[in-house]
XYZ file of C-alpha atoms in Angstrom:
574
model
C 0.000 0.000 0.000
C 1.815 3.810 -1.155
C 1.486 5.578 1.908
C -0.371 9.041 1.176
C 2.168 12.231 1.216
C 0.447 15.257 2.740
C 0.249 18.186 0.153
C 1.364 21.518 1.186
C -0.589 24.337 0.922
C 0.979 26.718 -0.764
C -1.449 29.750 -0.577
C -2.794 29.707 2.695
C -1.205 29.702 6.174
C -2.724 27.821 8.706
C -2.933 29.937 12.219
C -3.192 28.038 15.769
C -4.412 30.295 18.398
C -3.751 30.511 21.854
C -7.235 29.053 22.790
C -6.800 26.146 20.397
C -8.668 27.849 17.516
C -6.904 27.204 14.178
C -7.725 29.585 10.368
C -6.325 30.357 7.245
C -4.937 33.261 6.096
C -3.863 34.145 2.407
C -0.134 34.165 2.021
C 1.630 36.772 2.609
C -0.152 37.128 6.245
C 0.141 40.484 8.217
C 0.747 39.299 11.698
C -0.909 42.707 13.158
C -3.972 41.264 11.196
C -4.075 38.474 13.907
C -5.113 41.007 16.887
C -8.397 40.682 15.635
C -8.814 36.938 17.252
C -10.377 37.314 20.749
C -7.268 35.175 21.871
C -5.183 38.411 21.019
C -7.531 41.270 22.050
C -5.281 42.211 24.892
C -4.155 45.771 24.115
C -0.936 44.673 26.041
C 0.609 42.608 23.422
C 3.473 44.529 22.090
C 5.010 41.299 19.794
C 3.820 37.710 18.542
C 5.401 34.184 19.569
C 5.601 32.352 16.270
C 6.603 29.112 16.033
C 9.225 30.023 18.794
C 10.276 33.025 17.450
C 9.618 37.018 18.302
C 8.444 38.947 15.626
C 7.108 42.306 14.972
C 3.088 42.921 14.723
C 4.169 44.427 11.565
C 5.806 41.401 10.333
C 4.746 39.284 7.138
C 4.760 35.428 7.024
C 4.435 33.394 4.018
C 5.519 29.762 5.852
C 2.492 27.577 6.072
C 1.981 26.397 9.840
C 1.998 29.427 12.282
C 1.449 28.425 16.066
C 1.045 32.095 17.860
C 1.170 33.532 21.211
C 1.011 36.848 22.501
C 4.249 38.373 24.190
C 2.811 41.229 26.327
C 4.886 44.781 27.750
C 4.921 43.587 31.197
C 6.533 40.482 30.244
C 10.627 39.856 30.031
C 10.809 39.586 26.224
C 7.994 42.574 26.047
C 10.022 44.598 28.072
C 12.830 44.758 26.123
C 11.069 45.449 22.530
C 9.363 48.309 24.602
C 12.878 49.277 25.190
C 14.296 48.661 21.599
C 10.638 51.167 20.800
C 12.014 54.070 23.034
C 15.424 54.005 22.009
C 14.376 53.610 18.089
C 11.860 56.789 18.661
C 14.884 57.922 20.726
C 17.501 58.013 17.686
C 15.242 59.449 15.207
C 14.693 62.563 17.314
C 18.159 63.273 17.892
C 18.852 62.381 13.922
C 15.922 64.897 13.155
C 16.959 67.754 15.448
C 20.766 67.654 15.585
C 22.164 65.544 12.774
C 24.492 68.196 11.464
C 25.929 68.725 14.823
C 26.396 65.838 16.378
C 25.291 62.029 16.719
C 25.114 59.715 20.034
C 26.107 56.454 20.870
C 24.186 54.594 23.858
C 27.045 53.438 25.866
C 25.715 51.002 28.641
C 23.114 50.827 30.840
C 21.978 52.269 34.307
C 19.185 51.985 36.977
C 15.887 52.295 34.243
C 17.545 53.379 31.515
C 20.714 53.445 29.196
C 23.466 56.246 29.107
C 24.098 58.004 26.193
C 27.059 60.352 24.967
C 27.734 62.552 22.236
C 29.985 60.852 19.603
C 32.865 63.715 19.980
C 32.453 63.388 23.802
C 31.287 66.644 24.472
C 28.091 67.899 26.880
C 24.801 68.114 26.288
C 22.812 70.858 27.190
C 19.127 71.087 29.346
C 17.935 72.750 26.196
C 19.130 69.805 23.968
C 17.409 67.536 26.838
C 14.450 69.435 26.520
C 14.451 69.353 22.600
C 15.082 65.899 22.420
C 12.229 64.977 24.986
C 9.521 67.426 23.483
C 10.451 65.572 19.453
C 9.838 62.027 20.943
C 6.646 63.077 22.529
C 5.702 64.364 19.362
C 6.756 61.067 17.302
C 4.852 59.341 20.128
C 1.780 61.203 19.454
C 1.447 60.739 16.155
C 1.980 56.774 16.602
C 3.753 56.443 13.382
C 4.694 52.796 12.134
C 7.940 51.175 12.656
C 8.903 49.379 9.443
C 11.084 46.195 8.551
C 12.889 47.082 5.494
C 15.541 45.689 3.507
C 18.590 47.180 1.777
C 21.307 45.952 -0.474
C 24.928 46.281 0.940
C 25.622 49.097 -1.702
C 22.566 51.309 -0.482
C 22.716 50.215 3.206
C 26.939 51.636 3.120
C 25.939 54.369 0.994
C 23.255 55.417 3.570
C 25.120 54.810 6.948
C 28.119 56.439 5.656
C 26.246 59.622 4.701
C 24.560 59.947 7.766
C 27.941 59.398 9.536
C 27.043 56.325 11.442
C 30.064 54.395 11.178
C 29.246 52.003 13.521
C 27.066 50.990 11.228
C 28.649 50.961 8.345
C 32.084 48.669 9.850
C 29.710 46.254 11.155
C 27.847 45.909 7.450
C 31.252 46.140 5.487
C 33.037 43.391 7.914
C 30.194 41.007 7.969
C 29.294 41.130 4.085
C 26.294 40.893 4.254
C 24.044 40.515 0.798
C 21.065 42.182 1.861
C 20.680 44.656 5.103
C 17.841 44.523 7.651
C 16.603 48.134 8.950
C 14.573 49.439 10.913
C 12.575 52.532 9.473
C 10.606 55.302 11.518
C 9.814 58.278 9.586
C 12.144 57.820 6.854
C 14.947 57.067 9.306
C 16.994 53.705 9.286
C 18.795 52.423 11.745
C 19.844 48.381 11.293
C 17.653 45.836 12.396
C 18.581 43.480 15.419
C 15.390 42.277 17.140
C 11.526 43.707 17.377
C 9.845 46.491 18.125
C 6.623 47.526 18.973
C 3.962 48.063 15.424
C 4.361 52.395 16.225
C 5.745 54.846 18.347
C 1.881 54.675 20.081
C 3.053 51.734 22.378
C 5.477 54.179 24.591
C 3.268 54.937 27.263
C 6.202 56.047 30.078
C 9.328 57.672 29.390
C 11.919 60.411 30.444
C 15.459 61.919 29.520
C 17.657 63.809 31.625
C 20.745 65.303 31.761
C 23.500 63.494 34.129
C 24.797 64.671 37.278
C 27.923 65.605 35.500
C 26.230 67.205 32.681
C 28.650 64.745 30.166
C 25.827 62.233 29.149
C 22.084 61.851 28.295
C 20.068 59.168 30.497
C 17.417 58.051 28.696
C 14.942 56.340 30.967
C 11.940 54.139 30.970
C 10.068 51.928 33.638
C 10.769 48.124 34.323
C 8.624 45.304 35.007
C 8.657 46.075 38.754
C 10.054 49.290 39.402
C 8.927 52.956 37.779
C 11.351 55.719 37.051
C 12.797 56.672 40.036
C 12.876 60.487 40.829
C 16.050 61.131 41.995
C 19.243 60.550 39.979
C 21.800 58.962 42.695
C 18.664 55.951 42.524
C 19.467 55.983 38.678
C 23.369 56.337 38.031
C 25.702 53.728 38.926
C 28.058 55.533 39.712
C 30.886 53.478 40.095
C 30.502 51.193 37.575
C 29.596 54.235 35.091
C 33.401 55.227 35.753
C 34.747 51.509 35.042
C 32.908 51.861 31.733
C 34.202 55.169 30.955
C 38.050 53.886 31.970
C 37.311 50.639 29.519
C 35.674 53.396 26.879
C 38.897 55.526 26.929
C 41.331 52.456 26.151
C 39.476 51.041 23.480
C 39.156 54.121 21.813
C 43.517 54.014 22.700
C 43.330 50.407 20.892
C 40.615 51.936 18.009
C 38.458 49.391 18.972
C 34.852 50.807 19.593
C 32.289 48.380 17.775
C 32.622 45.140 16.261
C 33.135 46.344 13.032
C 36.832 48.018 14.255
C 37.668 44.834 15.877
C 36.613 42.773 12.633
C 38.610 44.673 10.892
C 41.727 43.762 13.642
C 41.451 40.560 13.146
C 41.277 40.554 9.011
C 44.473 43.048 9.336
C 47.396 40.751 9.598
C 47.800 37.922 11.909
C 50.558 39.442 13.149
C 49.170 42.596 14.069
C 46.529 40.664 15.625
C 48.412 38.666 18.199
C 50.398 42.119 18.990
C 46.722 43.288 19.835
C 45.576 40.332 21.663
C 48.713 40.809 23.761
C 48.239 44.525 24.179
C 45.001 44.311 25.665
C 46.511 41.100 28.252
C 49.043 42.968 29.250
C 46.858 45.941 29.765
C 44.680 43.860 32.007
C 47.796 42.363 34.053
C 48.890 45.928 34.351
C 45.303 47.005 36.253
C 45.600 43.692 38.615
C 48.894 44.566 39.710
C 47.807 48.125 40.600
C 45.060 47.006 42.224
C 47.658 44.582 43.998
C 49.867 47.712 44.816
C 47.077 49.232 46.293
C 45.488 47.001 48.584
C 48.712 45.704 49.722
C 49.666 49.727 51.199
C 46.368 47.941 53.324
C 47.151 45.108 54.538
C 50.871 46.091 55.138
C 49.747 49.119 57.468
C 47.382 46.248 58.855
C 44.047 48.024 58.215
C 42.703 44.987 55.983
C 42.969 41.530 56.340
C 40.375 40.338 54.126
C 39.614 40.985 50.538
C 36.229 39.911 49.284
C 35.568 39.782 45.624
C 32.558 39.355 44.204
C 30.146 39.608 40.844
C 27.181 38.133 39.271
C 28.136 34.241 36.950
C 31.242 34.002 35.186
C 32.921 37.107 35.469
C 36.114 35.488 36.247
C 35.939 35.851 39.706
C 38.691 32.614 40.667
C 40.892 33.613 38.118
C 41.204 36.659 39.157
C 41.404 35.918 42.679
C 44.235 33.656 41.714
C 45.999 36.262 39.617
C 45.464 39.232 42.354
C 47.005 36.694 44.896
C 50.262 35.760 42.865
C 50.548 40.114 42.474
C 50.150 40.110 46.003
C 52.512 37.616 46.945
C 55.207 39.436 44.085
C 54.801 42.509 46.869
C 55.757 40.270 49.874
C 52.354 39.417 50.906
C 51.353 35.825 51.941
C 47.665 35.257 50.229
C 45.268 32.504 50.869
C 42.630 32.209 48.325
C 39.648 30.417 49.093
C 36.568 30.254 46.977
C 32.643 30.779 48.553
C 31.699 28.494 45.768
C 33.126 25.259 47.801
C 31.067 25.491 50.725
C 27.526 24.843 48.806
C 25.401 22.809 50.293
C 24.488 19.866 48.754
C 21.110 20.221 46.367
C 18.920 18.450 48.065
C 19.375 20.976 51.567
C 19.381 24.288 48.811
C 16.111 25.978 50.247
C 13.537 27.319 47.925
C 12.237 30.369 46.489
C 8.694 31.918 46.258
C 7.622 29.967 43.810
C 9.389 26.488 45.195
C 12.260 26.703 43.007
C 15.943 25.432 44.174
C 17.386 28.756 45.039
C 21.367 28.178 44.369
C 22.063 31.850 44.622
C 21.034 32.749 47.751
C 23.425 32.945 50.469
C 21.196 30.276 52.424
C 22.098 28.300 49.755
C 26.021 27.835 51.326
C 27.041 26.373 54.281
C 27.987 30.035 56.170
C 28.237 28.691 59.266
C 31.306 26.330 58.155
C 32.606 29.155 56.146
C 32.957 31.543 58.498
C 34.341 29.029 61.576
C 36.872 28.237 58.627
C 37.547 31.612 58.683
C 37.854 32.046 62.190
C 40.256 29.040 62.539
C 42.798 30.602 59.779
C 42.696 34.494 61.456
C 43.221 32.487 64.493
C 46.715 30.484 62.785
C 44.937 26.978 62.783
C 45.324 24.725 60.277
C 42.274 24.417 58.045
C 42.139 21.347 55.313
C 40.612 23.342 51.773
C 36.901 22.961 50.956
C 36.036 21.262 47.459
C 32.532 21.568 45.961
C 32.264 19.075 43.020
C 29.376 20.219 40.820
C 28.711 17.277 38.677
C 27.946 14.936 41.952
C 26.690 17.849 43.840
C 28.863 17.088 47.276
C 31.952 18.819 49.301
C 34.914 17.081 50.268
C 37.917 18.536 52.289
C 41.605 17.765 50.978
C 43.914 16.150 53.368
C 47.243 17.769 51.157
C 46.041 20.968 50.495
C 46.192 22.908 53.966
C 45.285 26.542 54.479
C 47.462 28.666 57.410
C 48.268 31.980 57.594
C 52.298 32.834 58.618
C 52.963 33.094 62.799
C 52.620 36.210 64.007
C 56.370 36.321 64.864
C 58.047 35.441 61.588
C 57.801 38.878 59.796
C 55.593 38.081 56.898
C 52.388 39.939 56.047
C 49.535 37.848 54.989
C 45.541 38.530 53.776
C 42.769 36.218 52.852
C 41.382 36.363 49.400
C 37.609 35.293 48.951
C 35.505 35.050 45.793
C 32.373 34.322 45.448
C 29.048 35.140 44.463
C 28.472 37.186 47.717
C 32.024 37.762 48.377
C 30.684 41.650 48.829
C 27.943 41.094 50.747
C 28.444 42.289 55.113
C 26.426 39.385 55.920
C 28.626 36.622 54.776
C 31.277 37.689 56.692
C 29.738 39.177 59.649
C 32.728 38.221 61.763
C 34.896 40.536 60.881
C 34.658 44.531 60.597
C 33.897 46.517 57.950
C 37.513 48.463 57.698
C 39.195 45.960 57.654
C 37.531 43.992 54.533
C 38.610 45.410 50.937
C 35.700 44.516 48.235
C 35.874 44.028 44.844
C 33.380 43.925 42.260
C 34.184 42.027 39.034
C 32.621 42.288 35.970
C 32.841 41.929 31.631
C 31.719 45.534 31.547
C 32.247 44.937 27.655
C 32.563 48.841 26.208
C 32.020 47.773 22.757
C 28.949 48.131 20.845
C 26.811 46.900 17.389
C 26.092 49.810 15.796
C 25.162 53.236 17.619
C 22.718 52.282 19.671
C 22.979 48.743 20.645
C 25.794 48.083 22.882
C 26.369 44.808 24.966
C 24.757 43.642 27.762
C 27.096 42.288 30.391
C 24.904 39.139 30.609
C 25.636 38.381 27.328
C 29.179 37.619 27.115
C 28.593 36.285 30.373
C 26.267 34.034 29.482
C 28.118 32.245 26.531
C 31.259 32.192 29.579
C 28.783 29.548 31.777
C 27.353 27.858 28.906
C 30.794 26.741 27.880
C 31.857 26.519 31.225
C 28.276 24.283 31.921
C 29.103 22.146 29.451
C 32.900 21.914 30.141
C 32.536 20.850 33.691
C 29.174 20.477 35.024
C 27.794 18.336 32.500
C 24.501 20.671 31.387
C 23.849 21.085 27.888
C 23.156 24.823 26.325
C 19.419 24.219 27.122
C 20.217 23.448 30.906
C 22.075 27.006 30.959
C 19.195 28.966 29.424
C 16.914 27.382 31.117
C 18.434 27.898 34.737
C 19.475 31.752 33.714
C 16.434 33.320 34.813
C 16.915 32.278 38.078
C 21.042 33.418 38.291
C 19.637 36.561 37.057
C 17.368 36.991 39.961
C 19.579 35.903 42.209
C 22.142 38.425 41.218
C 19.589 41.555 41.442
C 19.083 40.097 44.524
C 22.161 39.545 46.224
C 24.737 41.378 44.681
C 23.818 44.427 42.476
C 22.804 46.149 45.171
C 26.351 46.476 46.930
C 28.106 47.364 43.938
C 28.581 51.009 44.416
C 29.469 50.247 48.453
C 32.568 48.234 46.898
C 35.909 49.372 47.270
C 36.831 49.437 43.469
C 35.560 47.249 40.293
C 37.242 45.540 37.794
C 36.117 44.982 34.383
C 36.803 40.906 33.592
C 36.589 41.492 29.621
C 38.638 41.770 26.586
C 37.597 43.088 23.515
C 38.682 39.892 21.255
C 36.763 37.253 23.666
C 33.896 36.916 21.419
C 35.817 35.963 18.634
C 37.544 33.303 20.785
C 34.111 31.986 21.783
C 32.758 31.690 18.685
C 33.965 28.598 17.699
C 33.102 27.035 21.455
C 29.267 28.474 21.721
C 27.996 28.719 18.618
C 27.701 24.298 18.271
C 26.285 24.677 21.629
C 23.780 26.822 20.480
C 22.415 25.597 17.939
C 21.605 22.301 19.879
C 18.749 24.388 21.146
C 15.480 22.845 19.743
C 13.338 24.707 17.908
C 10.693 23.684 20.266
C 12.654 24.805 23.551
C 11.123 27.516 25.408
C 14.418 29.502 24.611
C 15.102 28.896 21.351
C 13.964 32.405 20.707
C 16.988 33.743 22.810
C 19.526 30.739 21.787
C 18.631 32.135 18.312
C 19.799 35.740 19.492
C 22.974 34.648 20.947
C 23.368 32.902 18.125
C 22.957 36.019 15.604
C 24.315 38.436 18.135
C 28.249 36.542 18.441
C 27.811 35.589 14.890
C 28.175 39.071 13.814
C 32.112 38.635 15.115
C 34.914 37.269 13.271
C 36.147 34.193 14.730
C 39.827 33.186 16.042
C 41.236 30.301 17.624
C 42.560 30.302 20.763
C 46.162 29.359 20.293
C 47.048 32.901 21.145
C 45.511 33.286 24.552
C 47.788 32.883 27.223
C 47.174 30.211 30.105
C 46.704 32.407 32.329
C 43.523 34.467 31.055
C 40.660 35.037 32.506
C 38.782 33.395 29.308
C 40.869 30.208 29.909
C 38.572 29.661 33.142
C 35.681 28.792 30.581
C 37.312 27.555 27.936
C 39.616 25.556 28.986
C 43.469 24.616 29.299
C 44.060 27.700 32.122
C 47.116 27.526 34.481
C 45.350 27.605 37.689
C 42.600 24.675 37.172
């Protein structure tokens, strides 16, 4: 018997509904047509799920099975393409009032909002604030449609260069690409990365302002569960505003800005390219031992006898714990390192969250007590046998020939204790001992490179590809393990350490500028193991698009002893 082969339909495509309901639509179908199901009546819905993808309500599809869900404002993935709204409506005021004097770049984010600068560096004015906000109120009024369009490479270069948005224009000319995605608000492109609301209507809440040093433009908007706060010191981060600026300055040294500079590094000459790569290392070594020369002024004078380090997953925190110690110990200081990580508890004692979720980043989730009378034994000179958490079997065992002692108080040396962890800033971990005499550290990829003009990188992003190497390297969970358990590592990072960042004693940014191309080749396999029925295959298809717009180079060049190595692999202190 010739078993019957399904015809396709080639003019209609077949819609299922949220409630179950399934139509046709003529091909090409206008997904904004689709709001007129009662299953999508909510005025809330900013975006459509389709087939496990985000798209546009202004998006066409011409594929022949659609299964649809709403994504609404309020919710993670509607939050952001209200944010990629605002800061689209955002660039084409500034382009329409002051594109013969000057252009912007966002540069990284703060408290509700991103901070933006003027391409030459220079101030802006409360009357260019007030400009700016009164255009965008009045694109916002008018609710004018935000448009997919697509150019050739010719026009999209021809347009970016004229408008000087070089950004732009490196990123298109180093990635080659055949035909350009844009955005398009009132005649004004920017390039396409992922979707916005249908119109400028969907802004509801908004402000800009003028920074406390009058240097840079915060452009703000509400989040999911906090409005815009009213006073500035609750938006600004201060210090790690003044990290990014310090990473901003030497990558403009390096002329490496956007991904289109550094693509064009790493086409140069491999030559040139390893000098680079070992430029920016020996940049990095350079801040450590500063830092090193710093704290060690300290602990020599005997004001501090503990450093705590801290930052949200994979920043690099035991590497550079490691590193910072050997500094230390090149200044005649005795360092013991030991890591919060070892003294988890095991799984099955992890308490719980709200909504009866295993909680691993809360510091309930460690064994504090046996931390801190660890602690106590080594300030006291005891001998203390080193902690061991092994992740894949989820247990701690103590070594028997690793022992942890600080020098007699009689035999001249100096000595500190180094501790990294997830709340190695946090008072309450290390109650025991006083505040002035604890150093903190904050660690961080504060990454100060960006797409195009307006779309720089998230630190969770490079970040994220660090622990889903790193999660499949050593801990045995596969890229939809990490993607799935992010949400909750997020949560537990606004929770437990964001909010002592600016009550840190300094902060380090973790990054390099040519890590992404050195991940390339280790994520992008992992990545694309991600069904295309996972929940997240929306955002493994992201990451995916995001790192592939770098070059990619092998890792024979980075030394042992980089921070990267602690994710990839083959690092001197594992």
């Amino acid at each position: 018997m010739t078993e019957q082969i399904e015809e396709i339909d080639i003019e209609n495509v077949k819609v299922t509904f949220p409630d179950g309901d399934v139509k046709k639509y003529p091909k090409p179908l206008l997904l904004l047509d689709l709001l007129k199901h009662p299953s999508l009546s909510n005025p809330d819905i900013i975006c459509l799920l389709v087939n496990g993808e985000v798209k546009s309500l202004n998006s066409k599809i011409s594929f022949g099975i659609a299964k649809v869900s709403p994504i609404l404002v309020k919710s993670s993935e509607g939050a952001s393409a209200y944010r990629r709204t605002l800061v689209k409506i955002f660039a084409t005021a500034v382009h329409k009032l002051y594109s013969k004097e000057f252009n912007v770049i966002i540069h990284h984010g703060v408290n509700n909002g991103y901070l933006v600068k003027k391409v030459d560096l220079k101030d802006f004015t409360e009357e260019e604030i007030k400009k700016i906000k009164e255009k965008m109120e009045e694109l916002i009024k008018k609710d004018l449609p935000i448009d997919e369009v697509e150019l050739s490479n010719d026009e999209a270069l021809n347009y970016f260069n004229s408008i000087k948005h070089y950004y732009s224009a490196s990123l298109i000319e180093t990635n080659n690409y055949d035909i350009v995605k844009c955005s398009c608000l009132d005649k004004f492109l920017t390039l396409f990365f992922r979707p916005m609301g249908k119109s400028t209507g969907v802004i509801k809440d908004f402000d800009v302002r003028l920074s406390s040093d009058k240097n840079s433009l915060l452009l703000l908007f509400p989040t999911i569960t906090r409005p815009i706060p009213k006073n500035l010191e609750d938006i600004e981060t201060v210090m790690k505003s003044k990290s990014y600026a310090r990473s901003f300055q030497y990558s403009k040294k390096i002329n490496v800005q956007c991904v289109g500079d550094w693509n064009k590094h790493v086409i140069s000459s491999p030559q040139k390219l390893k000098e680079l790569i070992l430029t920016m290392s020996m940049n990095q070594e350079r801040e450590i031992n500063l830092i090193a020369e710093k704290i060690s002024e300290k602990v020599i004078n005997g004001k501090v006898k503990f450093i705590g380090i801290a930052g949200p997953s994979a920043s690099g925190k035991t590497t550079f714990s490691k590193k910072l110690g050997l500094s230390l110990k090149s200044l005649g200081i005795e360092t013991i390192v030991i890591g919060m990580d070892d003294y988890y508890k095991s799984p099955k004692d992890v308490p719980v969250d709200e909504n009866g979720v295993k909680d691993f980043e809360c510091l309930e989730a460690l064994r504090i007590d046996d931390f801190n009378e660890d602690l106590k034994k080594i300030f006291n000179g005891e001998k203390v046998k080193r902690c061991v958490f092994d992740f894949v079997k989820g247990q701690h065992h103590y070594l028997d020939d690793d022992i942890m002692q600080l020098p007699p108080k009689d035999s001249g040396k100096t000595a500190v204790v180094l501790c990294e962890g997830l709340h190695g800033i946090d008072p309450k971990a290390t109650e025991s001992i006083p505040r002035d005499e604890k150093f903190f550290i904050y660690i961080a990829p504060l990454t100060p490179m960006n797409s195009d003009e307006y779309n720089f990188f998230a630190d969770y992003i490079l970040r994220l590809y660090r622990r889903m190497i790193r999660d499949f390297r050593t801990r045995n969970r596969n890229a939809s393990g990490t993607l799935a358990h992010w949400p909750g590592v997020e949560k537990g990072e606004k929770k437990y350490i964001f909010p002592y960042i600016d009550s840190s004693d300094l902060i380090w940014n973790s990054s390099l500028d040519y890590e992404m191309s050195v991940l390339y080749p280790f994520v992008y396999p992992l990545l694309r193991t991600v069904n295309v029925k996972d929940p997240n295959y929306y955002l493994a298809c992201y990451l995916m698009n995001t790192i592939g717009s770098f070059l990619p180079i092998s890792d024979e060049e980075i030394e042992k002893t980089a921070v990267l190595r602690e994710f990839i692999g083959g690092s001197l202190f594992e």
